[in-house]
Amino acid sequence: MEGPGQEAYEEGMRRSLDPEGYEDPGLKSSHLSLGEMSRAGAGIGSPLQAWRARAEEMNPLRQYLPGRRGFYDLDGKRRSAGAPPGHPSRGEGQPVSVTDVDLEAAGSRRLLSQPDSHEGYVELHELVLDNAKDLCWMEAGHWLRLEEDFQESGDWSQPHLSFLTYHSLLEIRRALSKGAILLNLEANSLPAIVHILLDQLIYEGQMKPQDRDDVMRTLLLRHSHPTEDESVWTMPPALVQRSGTGRADVERPLLREQRPMEMSRMAGKEQSGVPKPQLLETIPEGAEATLVLVGCAAFLEQPMLAFVRLKDAVTLDGVLDVSTPVRFLVVVLGPDTPQISYHEIGRAIGTMMSERVFRRDAYLAEGRQELLRAVEDFLDASIVLPPTEAPSEPLLRALVPLQRELLRRRYQPLERLHIGDFLKDLGKDEAAEEDDDPLRRTGRPFGGLVRDIRRRYPKYLSDIKDALNPQCLAAVIFIYFAALSPAITFGGLLGEKTKGMMGVSELLISTCVQCVLFSLLSAQPLLVVGFSGPLLVFEEAFYSFCSSNGLEYIVGRVWIGFWLILLVLVVVACEGSFLVRYLSRYTQEIFSFLISLIFIFETFSKLVTIFKQHPLKREYRVQAEVQPGVPEPNTALLSLVLMAGTFFLAYFLRVFKNSSFLPGKVRRLIGDFGVPISIFIMALADFFINDTYTQKLSVPKGLQVTNATARGWFIHPMGDTTPFPIWMMFASVIPALLVFILIFLETQITTLIVSKPERKLVKGTGFHLDLLLIVAMGGLAALFGMPWLSATTVRTITHANALTIMSKTSAPGGKSQILEVKEQRISGLLVAVLIGVSILMEPILKYIPLAVLFGIFLYMGVTSLFGIQLFDRILLLLKPPKYHPDEPYVTRVKTWRMHLFTFTQIVFLVVLWVVKSTPASLALPFVLILTVPLRRFLLPRIFRDIELKCLDADDAVVTFDEAEGTDVYNEVQMPS
């Protein structure tokens, strides 16, 4: 039956273990020969009957007997947990303790120790015959949330959802109600566990004493792991016979024809040639394993199940394929019967132990009834497919909402338990948690600002130390290009809008100086400060207003800056940042959609202007030098090609980042640098086309202003060329209020997004301090004729993602887990310095055509639409209901009411567009703010509360890694 080495190993193990409790020679059935055991089993004086009689006598005294707990020395003596060899144990004059098994037998439900729950790894081993015709345990599959099994092709399957048979779950429920349950068992080796387990099985009548040696011999067989030549596919399942049986019976295969159905068909689509993952890298730190052993034994009269939970996880050498300590052992042995598939039972147990709620229940169970309730709860959250014809994929998709609801009911109590335990462990309550809310008002002047400083500045030293990480250097390089591209783009467009009063040089210097100060002083240094689309729209409107009224635009900005400083001091003193709570998705989406439309409209407006200046004609009067007002051949067409090429190339690289081509790191590298790559390629194409004129980016040399003839570096508040009107000094409070609203919206909403709990930031944030810094720096920047800035959403999210350290590899089928976020100040500081040095790149920047920047402008407008639910609902107006997505705002709201909600936003969009197109365009932020009372007071009278929760919920998903069709734009509600 086994080789000589295996027999010697078993004999040594049997002799090394003192079968405690069986010192009576009449009860030492394991010392009888197998022939004697077989003959004695039928007699009146059989060991089984003697054992049962002795057990009946001892049963009333069971609670006073020493429990079968503790570790075993090499000499077979049992000692207490943690007691070193040679020290007295509980059996040597020490107080007697009662085991968990004893408590359960006595009906107690008291939990002796409350174990913590850990991440779970499960291995399923089946009993097979190896190539030498010896019995061994062979790994058939393992679980890390999802199942992986070894395929017939000789490699591991992709992680897949486990599809279980209902019969196997019922068999587990039935076997668990009668099987042996050992909880908080103290043992440090597999032989010690097996020894105690067999005693319990015999005591409960699950196994005959004469079978003890054979079962022990079986459970202590060597464990193997599949290779291309040896696996459960190449080795026949074994049927264990009682010792002395011929080898031919042992080699008989068991239900071989069922294995294809059980092992591969239920796994769905398979991919050949998939190597086994490096399990040590995929298993989370601190995980504990479950070992499931299933097999057939002909001498057993009925299936038996044993469930063992160790008090402390133990590393079992030579058992698992990884060095993960084992906390649970589940054994299923039984006779060969066509009605029971032990493989399917093993898969069901493995799936249950890999599910986090059942695993938590297994850790916390005090006895059999708790485990049975855990099985019943698992069944309640499972879906059974009736035996009908194979449904199509669209029909199976209908199960997804039901499964989500079942999971919601199953996981919600767990989340509440974890949150409550966490706060309790920290000694906090809800009031303490609420006290740490950065938006909670203190009722004191500048109280929120003081709390921000006290919360964040004590961590200043760690903000420096945490930057000593290679990932921070990589983030600096990436964020530099991510910040430089929009700075050049917006700088070029700003120069166009303001006729050179501000341009690339002013924007680069302003970005450099303000980012340096913000990185050093801010409460949330992950924010990336820069110029954005809404501010560009305001600058254009204010320049038009000043031009039409004969006012100096650059001087008017100085007075706006003064008012900005006063406004932010008042708001911070009154702790006005709490108002961001009232900015719902309704308002954010309207504003975002409007800015995106402005981006797109302005792009084509500029293109139309180029076609008007350089129309398509049969003949051109070409001169040696380009003259203003003289049409140039092919200029309009080349500008169209450059704009469209830049847009489509940048958009393609964005889509490519989320595709399935090339390794993930390569895709991310190409996609993240998509905008600089597209600018470089199209500028290079224009460079090689020498015979066609295109307008280029205007960049001064060195630290010069864009238009040195119109202004200098310092702007006199009383006027440079003519005295500035006194009435306008006071009237500037109105445009200052508009600028403040724009900066407030972008900065606070960006801070809310980056501070989401899912990002696991630990150093806190500061709405009041950051707002004060950004607005005050912008107000002072106006004195030097430089743009004011705000927090930029896309660049900030990208910065936070670049500094997020994920687990090296996630568990199969699961998402990467956040290890930490490098919350530090150095990356933002270095990016700011590099942007300032970029001012010296004038010899390179002057070759960038404006049409290329128009393409980037169009790209930002189009991609900003993708994260706006309003845009999705507008598209639904053009689709039949059967093609609507499975989203809460579609499934839980009537279609016509969803369209009515969309219509209210469209009406407000039209109003805002009309205001923007009139001389009253400066009032745009005022009109936008009217959406707040509209949402809070009018819409609740039209729509039910559940409808508003579905239509106006802040449900943007935090994205840390690439997923097909998803990136950071999907969580952005403000274009930047």
mmCIF file of C-alpha atoms in Angstrom, residues 13 183 264 283 400 647 755:
data_model
loop_
_atom_site.group_PDB
_atom_site.id
_atom_site.type_symbol
_atom_site.label_atom_id
_atom_site.label_comp_id
_atom_site.label_asym_id
_atom_site.label_seq_id
_atom_site.Cartn_x
_atom_site.Cartn_y
_atom_site.Cartn_z
ATOM 1 C CA MET A 13 5.171 9.217 14.320
ATOM 2 C CA LEU A 183 -12.156 24.858 18.386
ATOM 3 C CA SER A 264 -12.911 22.582 -15.733
ATOM 4 C CA ILE A 283 -0.993 36.249 -0.468
ATOM 5 C CA VAL A 400 -26.140 40.608 -11.090
ATOM 6 C CA PHE A 647 -6.720 65.602 -30.380
ATOM 7 C CA SER A 755 -9.573 63.259 0.829
#
